[in-house]
Coordinates of C-alpha atoms in Angstrom, one line a residue:
Chain D
M234 CA 39.7 40.9 -26.6
E235 CA 38.4 39.2 -23.5
S236 CA 38.6 41.3 -20.4
I237 CA 40.0 39.4 -17.4
T238 CA 40.8 40.3 -13.8
L239 CA 44.3 41.1 -12.7
E240 CA 44.3 37.9 -10.6
K241 CA 43.6 35.9 -13.8
A242 CA 46.4 37.8 -15.6
A243 CA 48.8 36.9 -12.8
S244 CA 47.8 33.2 -12.9
L245 CA 48.1 33.1 -16.7
L246 CA 51.7 34.5 -16.5
S247 CA 52.5 32.1 -13.6
E248 CA 51.7 29.2 -15.9
K249 CA 53.7 30.3 -18.9
D250 CA 57.4 30.5 -19.9
N251 CA 59.5 32.1 -22.6
I252 CA 57.6 35.3 -22.3
L253 CA 58.1 38.3 -24.6
I254 CA 57.0 41.7 -23.3
L255 CA 56.3 44.4 -25.9
M256 CA 56.8 48.1 -25.1
H257 CA 55.4 50.9 -27.3
R258 CA 57.4 52.8 -29.9
S259 CA 59.0 56.1 -28.8
P260 CA 59.3 54.5 -25.4
D261 CA 58.5 56.6 -22.3
G262 CA 59.2 56.0 -18.7
D263 CA 55.9 54.2 -18.2
T264 CA 56.2 51.6 -20.9
I265 CA 59.9 51.1 -20.0
G266 CA 59.2 50.8 -16.3
C267 CA 56.4 48.3 -17.0
G268 CA 58.4 46.2 -19.5
Y269 CA 61.5 45.9 -17.4
A270 CA 59.7 45.4 -14.0
L271 CA 57.6 42.6 -15.4
C272 CA 60.5 41.0 -17.1
L273 CA 62.6 41.0 -13.9
A274 CA 59.6 39.7 -11.9
L275 CA 59.1 36.8 -14.3
R276 CA 62.8 36.0 -14.4
S277 CA 62.8 35.9 -10.6
M278 CA 60.2 33.1 -10.9
G279 CA 62.7 31.1 -12.9
K280 CA 61.2 31.9 -16.3
K281 CA 62.8 33.2 -19.4
A282 CA 61.5 36.7 -20.3
Q283 CA 62.6 39.7 -22.4
A284 CA 61.2 43.2 -22.8
V285 CA 61.5 44.6 -26.3
C286 CA 60.8 47.9 -28.1
S287 CA 60.9 48.9 -31.8
D288 CA 63.0 52.0 -30.9
P289 CA 66.1 52.2 -28.8
I290 CA 65.7 52.8 -25.1
P291 CA 67.1 56.3 -24.2
A292 CA 70.4 56.2 -22.4
K293 CA 69.0 58.0 -19.4
Y294 CA 67.1 54.9 -18.3
S295 CA 70.4 53.0 -17.9
Y296 CA 69.9 52.7 -14.2
I297 CA 67.2 50.2 -15.1
T298 CA 68.4 48.7 -18.4
D299 CA 71.9 48.1 -17.1
H300 CA 70.5 45.5 -14.7
V301 CA 68.7 43.4 -17.3
D302 CA 70.8 41.3 -19.7
E303 CA 69.6 39.9 -23.0
Q304 CA 68.0 36.4 -23.1
S305 CA 67.3 34.6 -26.3
F306 CA 64.5 32.1 -26.6
D307 CA 61.5 31.3 -28.9
P308 CA 58.7 33.4 -27.5
E309 CA 55.8 31.2 -26.4
Y310 CA 53.7 33.9 -24.7
I311 CA 53.4 37.5 -25.7
V312 CA 52.4 40.4 -23.4
S313 CA 52.0 44.1 -24.2
V314 CA 52.4 46.8 -21.6
D315 CA 51.1 50.4 -21.9
I316 CA 50.3 49.9 -25.6
A317 CA 46.8 51.3 -26.6
A318 CA 46.7 50.4 -30.3
P319 CA 48.5 48.4 -33.0
Q320 CA 50.1 51.5 -34.6
L321 CA 52.1 52.0 -31.4
F322 CA 54.0 48.7 -31.9
G323 CA 56.4 50.4 -34.3
E324 CA 57.8 48.8 -37.4
G325 CA 60.2 46.4 -35.6
L326 CA 57.4 44.8 -33.6
S327 CA 54.5 45.1 -36.2
G328 CA 54.7 41.3 -36.8
Y329 CA 53.4 40.7 -33.3
V330 CA 50.2 42.8 -33.6
D331 CA 47.9 39.8 -34.1
R332 CA 49.8 37.5 -31.8
V333 CA 49.5 39.3 -28.4
D334 CA 48.2 36.9 -25.7
L335 CA 47.8 39.4 -22.9
C336 CA 47.5 43.2 -22.9
I337 CA 48.1 45.2 -19.7
D338 CA 47.2 48.8 -20.2
H339 CA 45.7 52.0 -18.6
H340 CA 44.4 53.8 -21.7
G341 CA 40.6 53.9 -21.9
S342 CA 41.0 54.1 -25.6
N343 CA 42.6 50.6 -25.8
S344 CA 41.7 49.1 -29.2
G345 CA 41.4 45.5 -27.9
F346 CA 44.0 43.9 -30.2
A347 CA 45.0 41.1 -27.7
K348 CA 43.4 37.8 -26.8
Y349 CA 43.1 38.7 -23.1
G350 CA 43.2 42.2 -21.7
F351 CA 43.3 44.0 -18.4
V352 CA 42.7 47.7 -19.0
D353 CA 42.3 50.1 -16.0
P354 CA 41.9 53.7 -17.1
S355 CA 41.8 54.8 -13.4
A356 CA 45.5 54.0 -13.1
A357 CA 47.6 57.1 -13.5
A358 CA 50.4 54.9 -14.9
C359 CA 50.4 51.4 -16.3
A360 CA 53.2 50.8 -13.8
Q361 CA 50.6 51.1 -11.0
I362 CA 48.9 48.0 -12.6
I363 CA 52.2 46.2 -13.0
A364 CA 53.0 46.9 -9.3
R365 CA 49.7 45.2 -8.3
L366 CA 50.3 42.4 -10.8
I367 CA 53.8 41.6 -9.4
D368 CA 52.4 41.5 -5.9
L369 CA 49.7 39.1 -7.1
M370 CA 52.3 36.9 -8.7
G371 CA 53.9 36.6 -5.3
V372 CA 57.2 38.1 -6.4
E373 CA 59.3 40.1 -4.0
T374 CA 60.0 43.5 -5.5
S375 CA 63.8 44.0 -5.9
S376 CA 65.3 47.5 -5.8
V377 CA 65.6 47.5 -9.6
I378 CA 62.0 46.5 -10.0
A379 CA 61.2 49.3 -7.5
D380 CA 63.2 51.8 -9.6
A381 CA 61.3 50.7 -12.8
I382 CA 57.9 51.0 -11.2
F383 CA 58.7 54.3 -9.6
T384 CA 59.9 55.6 -13.0
G385 CA 56.7 54.6 -14.7
V386 CA 54.5 56.2 -12.0
S387 CA 56.5 59.4 -11.6
T388 CA 56.9 60.1 -15.4
D389 CA 53.3 59.4 -16.4
T390 CA 52.1 61.8 -13.7
G391 CA 54.6 64.6 -14.5
C392 CA 56.2 64.1 -11.1
F393 CA 52.8 63.6 -9.3
K394 CA 51.5 66.8 -10.7
F395 CA 49.0 65.8 -13.4
S396 CA 45.3 65.4 -12.7
N397 CA 45.5 61.6 -13.1
T398 CA 47.5 61.4 -9.8
T399 CA 45.5 59.5 -7.1
A400 CA 46.1 58.4 -3.6
E401 CA 47.2 55.1 -5.0
T402 CA 49.8 56.7 -7.1
Y403 CA 51.4 58.2 -4.0
R404 CA 51.1 55.0 -2.0
I405 CA 52.8 53.0 -4.7
A406 CA 55.6 55.6 -4.8
A407 CA 55.9 55.1 -1.0
D408 CA 56.0 51.3 -1.3
M409 CA 58.7 51.5 -4.0
I410 CA 60.9 53.9 -1.9
D411 CA 60.6 51.4 0.9
R412 CA 61.8 48.7 -1.4
G413 CA 64.8 50.6 -2.5
A414 CA 63.7 52.9 -5.4
Q415 CA 66.1 55.8 -5.8
G416 CA 63.3 58.4 -5.9
F417 CA 65.5 61.5 -5.6
M418 CA 67.9 60.3 -8.4
I419 CA 65.0 59.5 -10.7
S420 CA 63.1 62.7 -10.1
R421 CA 66.2 64.8 -10.6
L422 CA 67.1 62.9 -13.8
M423 CA 63.6 63.0 -15.3
F424 CA 62.3 66.4 -14.1
D425 CA 65.3 68.5 -13.0
T426 CA 67.8 68.1 -15.9
K427 CA 67.9 70.1 -19.1
S428 CA 70.3 69.8 -22.0
R429 CA 72.1 72.9 -23.3
S430 CA 70.3 72.6 -26.6
Q431 CA 67.0 72.4 -24.8
L432 CA 67.8 75.6 -22.8
E433 CA 68.9 77.4 -26.0
L434 CA 65.6 76.4 -27.7
E435 CA 63.7 77.6 -24.7
K436 CA 65.4 81.0 -24.9
L437 CA 64.5 81.3 -28.6
A438 CA 61.0 80.0 -28.0
L439 CA 60.4 82.7 -25.3
D440 CA 61.3 85.3 -27.8
T441 CA 58.4 84.2 -30.0
L442 CA 55.8 84.3 -27.1
E443 CA 52.6 86.2 -28.2
Y444 CA 49.4 86.8 -26.3
R445 CA 45.9 87.0 -27.9
C446 CA 42.4 87.7 -26.5
D447 CA 43.6 89.8 -23.5
G448 CA 46.2 87.2 -22.5
K449 CA 43.8 84.3 -22.4
I450 CA 45.7 82.7 -25.3
A451 CA 49.5 82.4 -25.4
I452 CA 51.4 81.2 -28.4
I453 CA 55.0 79.9 -28.9
T454 CA 56.5 79.1 -32.3
L455 CA 59.3 76.7 -32.9
T456 CA 60.6 76.9 -36.5
T457 CA 62.7 74.2 -38.2
E458 CA 65.4 76.9 -38.3
M459 CA 65.4 77.1 -34.5
M460 CA 65.6 73.3 -34.2
T461 CA 68.6 73.2 -36.5
A462 CA 70.3 76.2 -34.8
T463 CA 70.0 74.7 -31.3
G464 CA 70.5 71.0 -32.3
A465 CA 67.5 70.2 -30.1
D466 CA 65.5 67.1 -31.0
D467 CA 61.7 66.7 -30.9
S468 CA 61.7 65.0 -27.4
E469 CA 63.2 68.2 -26.0
T470 CA 60.3 70.3 -27.1
E471 CA 57.9 68.5 -24.6
Y472 CA 58.8 70.9 -21.7
I473 CA 58.3 74.0 -24.0
T474 CA 54.9 72.7 -25.0
S475 CA 53.7 73.1 -21.4
L476 CA 55.1 76.6 -21.0
P477 CA 52.5 78.9 -22.6
R478 CA 49.6 77.3 -20.6
Q479 CA 51.6 77.9 -17.3
I480 CA 51.4 81.6 -17.6
E481 CA 49.0 83.3 -15.2
G482 CA 45.6 84.1 -16.8
V483 CA 46.2 81.9 -19.8
L484 CA 43.3 79.6 -20.7
V485 CA 44.8 78.1 -23.9
G486 CA 48.6 77.6 -24.4
I487 CA 49.5 76.9 -28.0
T488 CA 52.9 75.6 -29.4
I489 CA 53.4 75.7 -33.1
K490 CA 56.2 73.3 -34.3
Q491 CA 57.1 73.7 -37.9
K492 CA 57.8 70.4 -39.5
S493 CA 58.5 71.6 -43.1
P494 CA 58.0 74.9 -44.9
E495 CA 54.2 74.4 -45.2
L496 CA 53.4 71.9 -42.4
C497 CA 53.0 72.6 -38.7
R498 CA 52.3 70.3 -35.8
I499 CA 50.2 72.1 -33.2
S500 CA 50.2 71.3 -29.5
V501 CA 47.4 72.8 -27.4
R502 CA 47.2 72.8 -23.6
A503 CA 44.2 74.1 -21.8
A504 CA 43.4 75.3 -18.3
V505 CA 40.7 73.4 -16.3
G506 CA 37.3 74.3 -17.8
T507 CA 38.6 74.8 -21.3
D508 CA 38.7 72.1 -24.0
A509 CA 41.9 71.7 -25.9
S510 CA 40.5 68.8 -28.0
A511 CA 37.6 71.0 -29.2
I512 CA 40.1 73.4 -30.6
C513 CA 42.2 70.7 -32.4
S514 CA 39.2 68.9 -33.7
V515 CA 38.6 71.9 -36.0
F516 CA 41.7 70.8 -37.9
G517 CA 41.0 67.0 -37.7
G518 CA 43.1 66.5 -34.6
G519 CA 42.1 65.4 -31.1
G520 CA 43.3 64.4 -27.6
H521 CA 42.1 65.2 -24.1
K522 CA 40.5 68.3 -22.6
G523 CA 43.7 69.3 -21.0
A524 CA 46.1 68.4 -23.9
A525 CA 45.4 67.9 -27.6
G526 CA 47.2 68.2 -31.0
C527 CA 46.6 68.6 -34.7
S528 CA 48.4 69.4 -37.9
I529 CA 47.9 72.4 -40.2
E530 CA 49.3 72.5 -43.7
A531 CA 50.5 76.1 -43.7
S532 CA 53.5 78.3 -42.8
P533 CA 54.0 78.9 -39.0
D534 CA 52.5 82.4 -39.4
E535 CA 49.4 81.3 -41.2
A536 CA 49.0 78.2 -38.9
K537 CA 49.2 80.6 -35.9
E538 CA 46.4 82.8 -37.2
R539 CA 44.2 79.7 -37.9
I540 CA 44.7 78.0 -34.6
A541 CA 44.4 81.3 -32.7
A542 CA 41.1 81.9 -34.4
A543 CA 39.8 78.5 -33.5
A544 CA 41.0 78.9 -29.9
A545 CA 39.3 82.3 -29.6
E546 CA 36.1 80.7 -30.9
V547 CA 36.2 77.9 -28.3
I548 CA 36.8 80.3 -25.4
G549 CA 34.0 82.5 -26.7
K550 CA 36.0 85.6 -27.5
Chain B
M23 CA 64.2 73.9 25.5
E24 CA 63.0 70.5 26.8
S25 CA 62.6 67.9 24.1
I26 CA 59.3 66.1 24.3
T27 CA 57.5 63.3 22.4
L28 CA 54.8 64.1 19.9
E29 CA 52.4 62.3 22.2
K30 CA 53.3 64.7 25.0
A31 CA 52.8 67.7 22.6
A32 CA 49.4 66.4 21.7
S33 CA 48.4 66.0 25.3
L34 CA 49.7 69.5 26.2
L35 CA 47.6 71.0 23.4
S36 CA 44.6 69.0 24.4
E37 CA 44.7 70.5 27.9
K38 CA 45.1 74.1 26.8
D39 CA 42.8 76.8 25.3
N40 CA 43.1 80.2 23.6
I41 CA 46.1 79.0 21.6
L42 CA 48.1 81.3 19.4
I43 CA 50.1 79.7 16.6
L44 CA 53.1 81.5 15.2
M45 CA 54.2 81.1 11.6
H46 CA 57.6 82.3 10.3
R47 CA 58.1 85.6 8.4
S48 CA 58.1 85.5 4.6
P49 CA 55.7 82.6 5.0
D50 CA 56.0 79.6 2.7
G51 CA 53.6 76.7 2.0
D52 CA 54.9 74.7 4.9
T53 CA 54.6 77.2 7.7
I54 CA 51.2 78.3 6.3
G55 CA 50.0 74.7 6.0
C56 CA 51.1 73.9 9.5
G57 CA 49.6 77.0 11.1
Y58 CA 46.2 76.7 9.5
A59 CA 45.9 72.9 9.8
L60 CA 46.8 73.1 13.5
C61 CA 44.4 76.0 14.1
L62 CA 41.5 74.2 12.4
A63 CA 42.2 71.0 14.3
L64 CA 42.2 72.9 17.7
R65 CA 39.0 74.7 16.8
S66 CA 37.3 71.4 15.9
M67 CA 38.1 70.4 19.5
G68 CA 36.1 73.4 20.7
K69 CA 39.1 75.6 21.5
K70 CA 39.9 79.1 20.5
A71 CA 42.9 79.2 18.2
Q72 CA 44.5 81.6 15.7
A73 CA 47.4 81.3 13.3
V74 CA 49.4 84.5 12.9
C75 CA 52.4 85.7 10.8
S76 CA 54.3 89.0 10.7
D77 CA 54.0 89.2 6.9
P78 CA 50.8 89.0 4.9
I79 CA 49.8 85.5 3.6
P80 CA 50.1 85.5 -0.2
A81 CA 46.8 85.5 -2.0
K82 CA 47.5 82.2 -3.8
Y83 CA 46.9 80.4 -0.5
S84 CA 43.3 81.7 -0.3
Y85 CA 41.9 78.1 -0.8
I86 CA 43.1 77.6 2.8
T87 CA 42.9 81.0 4.4
D88 CA 39.3 81.7 3.1
H89 CA 38.1 78.9 5.3
V90 CA 39.6 80.3 8.5
D91 CA 37.9 83.3 10.1
E92 CA 39.6 85.6 12.7
Q93 CA 39.1 84.8 16.4
S94 CA 40.1 87.3 19.0
F95 CA 41.1 86.2 22.5
D96 CA 43.9 86.7 25.0
P97 CA 46.6 84.1 24.1
E98 CA 47.1 81.6 26.9
Y99 CA 49.4 79.1 25.1
I100 CA 51.8 79.9 22.3
V101 CA 53.0 77.4 19.7
S102 CA 55.4 78.0 16.9
V103 CA 55.4 75.9 13.7
D104 CA 58.2 75.5 11.2
I105 CA 60.2 78.3 12.9
A106 CA 63.9 77.4 13.4
A107 CA 65.2 80.6 15.1
P108 CA 64.1 83.8 16.8
Q109 CA 65.1 86.0 13.9
L110 CA 62.4 84.3 11.8
F111 CA 59.5 85.6 13.9
G112 CA 59.6 88.9 12.0
E113 CA 59.0 92.3 13.5
G114 CA 55.3 91.9 14.1
L115 CA 55.8 88.8 16.3
S116 CA 59.2 89.6 17.9
G117 CA 57.4 90.2 21.2
Y118 CA 56.6 86.5 21.4
V119 CA 60.2 85.2 21.1
D120 CA 60.7 84.5 24.8
R121 CA 57.1 83.4 25.4
V122 CA 56.8 80.3 23.1
D123 CA 55.4 77.3 25.1
L124 CA 55.7 74.7 22.4
C125 CA 57.9 74.6 19.3
I126 CA 57.0 72.1 16.5
D127 CA 59.7 72.1 13.8
H128 CA 61.7 70.0 11.3
H129 CA 64.9 72.0 11.1
G130 CA 67.9 70.3 12.6
S131 CA 69.4 73.7 13.3
N132 CA 66.5 74.7 15.6
S133 CA 67.9 77.1 18.2
G134 CA 65.7 75.9 21.0
F135 CA 63.9 79.1 21.9
A136 CA 60.8 77.5 23.4
K137 CA 59.9 75.9 26.7
Y138 CA 59.0 72.6 25.1
G139 CA 60.0 71.4 21.7
F140 CA 59.4 68.6 19.2
V141 CA 62.0 68.8 16.4
D142 CA 62.2 66.0 13.8
P143 CA 64.8 66.7 11.1
S144 CA 63.8 63.5 9.3
A145 CA 60.5 65.0 8.3
A146 CA 60.7 66.5 4.8
A147 CA 58.1 69.1 5.8
C148 CA 57.0 70.3 9.2
A149 CA 53.5 69.5 7.9
Q150 CA 54.3 65.8 8.1
I151 CA 54.7 66.3 11.9
I152 CA 51.5 68.3 12.2
A153 CA 49.7 65.5 10.3
R154 CA 50.9 63.0 12.9
L155 CA 50.1 65.4 15.7
I156 CA 46.5 66.0 14.6
D157 CA 46.0 62.2 14.4
L158 CA 47.4 61.9 18.0
M159 CA 44.9 64.6 19.1
G160 CA 42.1 62.4 17.8
V161 CA 40.8 65.0 15.4
E162 CA 39.2 64.0 12.1
T163 CA 41.1 65.6 9.2
S164 CA 38.7 67.9 7.3
S165 CA 39.2 68.6 3.6
V166 CA 40.6 72.1 4.4
I167 CA 43.1 70.6 6.9
A168 CA 44.0 68.0 4.3
D169 CA 44.6 70.9 1.7
A170 CA 46.8 72.7 4.3
I171 CA 48.9 69.6 5.1
F172 CA 49.2 68.6 1.4
T173 CA 50.4 72.2 0.7
G174 CA 53.1 72.0 3.3
V175 CA 54.3 68.6 2.2
S176 CA 54.3 69.3 -1.5
T177 CA 55.9 72.8 -1.3
D178 CA 58.7 71.8 1.1
T179 CA 59.7 68.9 -1.2
G180 CA 59.5 70.8 -4.5
C181 CA 56.6 68.6 -5.6
F182 CA 58.1 65.4 -4.1
K183 CA 61.3 66.0 -6.0
F184 CA 63.9 67.1 -3.4
S185 CA 66.2 64.7 -1.6
N186 CA 64.3 65.1 1.6
T187 CA 61.3 63.3 0.2
T188 CA 60.7 60.0 2.0
A189 CA 58.2 57.1 1.8
E190 CA 56.3 58.8 4.6
T191 CA 56.0 62.0 2.5
Y192 CA 54.2 60.1 -0.2
R193 CA 52.0 58.2 2.3
I194 CA 50.9 61.5 4.0
A195 CA 50.1 62.9 0.5
A196 CA 48.0 59.8 -0.2
D197 CA 46.2 60.1 3.1
M198 CA 45.4 63.8 2.5
I199 CA 44.1 63.0 -1.0
D200 CA 41.8 60.4 0.6
R201 CA 40.6 63.0 3.0
G202 CA 39.7 65.5 0.3
A203 CA 42.9 67.4 -0.5
Q204 CA 42.8 69.0 -3.9
G205 CA 46.2 67.6 -5.0
F206 CA 45.9 68.5 -8.6
M207 CA 44.7 72.1 -8.0
I208 CA 47.5 72.7 -5.4
S209 CA 50.2 71.2 -7.6
R210 CA 49.2 73.3 -10.6
L211 CA 49.0 76.5 -8.6
M212 CA 52.3 76.0 -6.8
F213 CA 54.4 74.3 -9.5
D214 CA 52.8 74.9 -12.8
T215 CA 51.9 78.6 -12.9
K216 CA 54.2 81.5 -13.8
S217 CA 53.5 85.2 -13.9
R218 CA 54.2 87.2 -17.1
S219 CA 56.9 89.1 -15.2
Q220 CA 58.5 85.9 -14.1
L221 CA 58.7 84.6 -17.6
E222 CA 60.1 88.0 -18.9
L223 CA 62.7 87.8 -16.2
E224 CA 63.5 84.2 -17.2
K225 CA 64.1 85.3 -20.8
L226 CA 66.5 88.0 -19.8
A227 CA 68.2 85.7 -17.3
L228 CA 68.8 83.1 -20.0
D229 CA 70.5 85.7 -22.1
T230 CA 73.1 86.1 -19.3
L231 CA 73.9 82.4 -19.0
E232 CA 77.6 81.7 -19.0
Y233 CA 79.6 78.5 -18.6
R234 CA 83.0 78.1 -16.8
C235 CA 85.3 75.2 -16.3
D236 CA 84.2 73.2 -19.3
G237 CA 80.6 73.6 -18.5
K238 CA 80.9 72.4 -14.9
I239 CA 79.9 75.8 -13.6
A240 CA 76.9 77.8 -15.0
I241 CA 76.2 81.3 -14.0
I242 CA 73.1 83.5 -14.4
T243 CA 73.0 87.2 -13.5
L244 CA 69.9 89.2 -12.4
T245 CA 70.6 92.9 -12.3
T246 CA 68.5 95.5 -10.5
E247 CA 67.8 96.9 -14.0
M248 CA 66.3 93.6 -15.1
M249 CA 64.1 93.4 -12.0
T250 CA 62.8 96.9 -12.6
A251 CA 62.2 96.3 -16.3
T252 CA 60.2 93.2 -15.8
G253 CA 58.5 94.2 -12.5
A254 CA 59.3 90.8 -11.1
D255 CA 59.6 90.6 -7.3
D256 CA 62.2 88.7 -5.3
S257 CA 60.0 85.7 -4.7
E258 CA 59.7 85.2 -8.5
T259 CA 63.5 84.6 -8.7
E260 CA 63.3 81.3 -6.8
Y261 CA 62.6 79.3 -9.9
I262 CA 65.4 80.9 -11.9
T263 CA 67.9 80.2 -9.1
S264 CA 67.4 76.5 -9.7
L265 CA 67.9 76.8 -13.5
P266 CA 71.7 76.8 -14.0
R267 CA 72.2 73.7 -11.8
Q268 CA 69.6 71.8 -14.0
I269 CA 71.8 72.0 -17.1
E270 CA 73.3 68.7 -18.1
G271 CA 76.9 68.4 -16.9
V272 CA 76.7 71.3 -14.5
L273 CA 78.1 70.6 -11.0
V274 CA 77.6 74.2 -9.6
G275 CA 74.8 76.5 -10.7
I276 CA 75.3 80.1 -9.6
T277 CA 72.7 82.9 -9.6
I278 CA 73.9 86.5 -8.9
K279 CA 71.2 88.9 -7.8
Q280 CA 72.3 92.5 -7.7
K281 CA 70.8 94.2 -4.7
S282 CA 72.4 97.6 -5.2
P283 CA 75.3 98.9 -7.4
E284 CA 77.9 97.3 -5.3
L285 CA 76.1 94.5 -3.4
C286 CA 75.1 91.1 -4.8
R287 CA 73.3 88.3 -3.2
I288 CA 74.6 84.9 -4.5
S289 CA 72.6 81.7 -4.6
V290 CA 74.6 78.5 -5.3
R291 CA 73.0 75.1 -6.1
A292 CA 75.2 72.0 -6.4
A293 CA 74.9 68.6 -7.9
V294 CA 75.1 65.5 -5.7
G295 CA 78.7 65.1 -4.6
T296 CA 79.5 68.9 -4.7
D297 CA 79.3 71.2 -1.7
A298 CA 77.5 74.5 -2.3
S299 CA 78.0 75.6 1.3
A300 CA 81.8 75.2 1.0
I301 CA 81.7 77.7 -1.9
C302 CA 79.6 80.2 0.0
S303 CA 81.6 79.9 3.2
V304 CA 84.5 81.6 1.4
F305 CA 82.4 84.8 1.5
G306 CA 81.0 84.3 5.0
G307 CA 77.8 82.6 3.8
G308 CA 76.5 79.1 4.3
G309 CA 73.6 76.7 3.9
H310 CA 73.4 73.0 2.8
K311 CA 75.5 70.9 0.5
G312 CA 72.8 71.2 -2.2
A313 CA 71.9 74.8 -1.8
A314 CA 73.7 77.7 -0.1
G315 CA 74.0 81.5 -0.3
C316 CA 76.2 84.4 0.5
S317 CA 76.6 88.2 -0.2
I318 CA 79.5 89.8 -2.0
E319 CA 80.1 93.6 -1.9
A320 CA 80.9 94.2 -5.5
S321 CA 79.4 94.8 -8.9
P322 CA 77.7 91.8 -10.6
D323 CA 80.7 91.4 -12.9
E324 CA 83.2 91.4 -10.1
A325 CA 81.0 89.2 -7.9
K326 CA 80.8 86.8 -10.8
E327 CA 84.5 86.5 -11.1
R328 CA 85.0 86.0 -7.3
I329 CA 82.3 83.4 -6.8
A330 CA 83.3 81.5 -10.0
A331 CA 86.9 81.4 -8.7
A332 CA 85.7 80.0 -5.4
A333 CA 83.5 77.4 -7.1
A334 CA 86.4 76.4 -9.4
E335 CA 88.5 75.9 -6.4
V336 CA 86.0 73.7 -4.6
I337 CA 85.4 71.5 -7.6
G338 CA 89.1 71.2 -8.0
K339 CA 89.6 72.8 -11.4

């Protein structure tokens, strides 16, 4: 992949037409915000453009997707947004893996699958890059584009709360509000709304909370039985995953999600100064210092003992 | 109270010395951020200044307070920050109620107790006004001042999530980050940390969750027994108060806090389009459309029936 400047990316896009924009599988607010914002910007330049994903876009993003109709055309130029590696295309889009002309991303780990790429790991959200790109293309940001960019920026920073949040993140949010983004509606929808099943699961999860190492480790267990009983789906466990680390004095927060009788997926969240990925690497997993994951082939009880032992080792207890 | 411009407020402060800054009782991040930021700004102009509060400043704000030593002097000029009315001075500062020279505030309901006042209800946080004031005084914002302003802005907007958040809120946050504010540390401390007792209380609270009117009303009850059993204090119930309204489909979220066997304090949170203050006014309470409160002299069970009936009436069920 040849690294190019964002100016070059803007001029490449300005020259092309019939542009297909690929979003990653299991789409989140950032890839959706990027895909739709770029699509609308290109269309406002008189081009044909379409943003596509191998998975359905969740209904809660309808305030964006309702404003973008389907266009059919033979793709002549293919752009990926917020996609770090080929396995994130998903089955429906796997045919495009070797055909990507331009990759716009903010993952430092980007595998370089495209012809040209602009990757800026300092951007908290890929939507920050798309906001700059749209400005460079000379397109006026409509209120729907502003909603899309705001969504990407706010969701990828956990509502401006994660360590990736920079001054530019806040400035882009401000600019999008000025251009009509519905900041309050989006924040309430993304960060201040829970389903009944999610709340039921949270209640059951809190009942399993255990402390180890004088409260430096906190562990929550979600069994398949609990998922079935509450009807919660996997996306609804995200919030719970962050719970044990939030507890005062906890250095390592662990969530054990049982996938089958003898298989557990483990999420580890660590306080500043503690390395979650070091704990997960013991079991062949990985991630970042603050957040990492791994799988353990064992029952929840046994998986708990193994991951707790690894965590205790890493924090030196 | 004579309304003055912020430029006039800046020039008044520039002329004075030995300035006492009053913060409101039960201090929150905004009044603390304002008090300490203004104090440090005035000191950097070579003046004597001190920020005072009738209640102790909670330890979690030590990243600000540790950088501000005590100065003793006879107050010659008295300024209040983020104080809407005399009853918010608290006992320790009640002697100053009639002696305030300058009131800086963002509450539209400000009672006008001071000689001069600058009140801007469009500011999400009073700290937004203090940030502009410090600029007008020509003071360079130090990293501690930046931390203090950021704290005020982020806490009074619920981490940039409430409806009061504006483009200026985000821009001031960006400016403070540029000037050294520890945005991530502050956000994690304020919005991503729970005590064990808080979590215990949350678990018990979720067990009391009830729905009324086809799920349009959700009610949580906190008894004195639950408070005693968990050791949680009143400030730790704030988060729980927002829980019932967060549930999908809920228009009115009610939290009943038992204060004594036959007295309950009721917190009502409403979705956009529903008026919480109309519900509370039935019992002589009040507040805003989104958040209001009242007291009912009854047991939790009876208070629940009364407030639920009032809520059902207001939502037209």
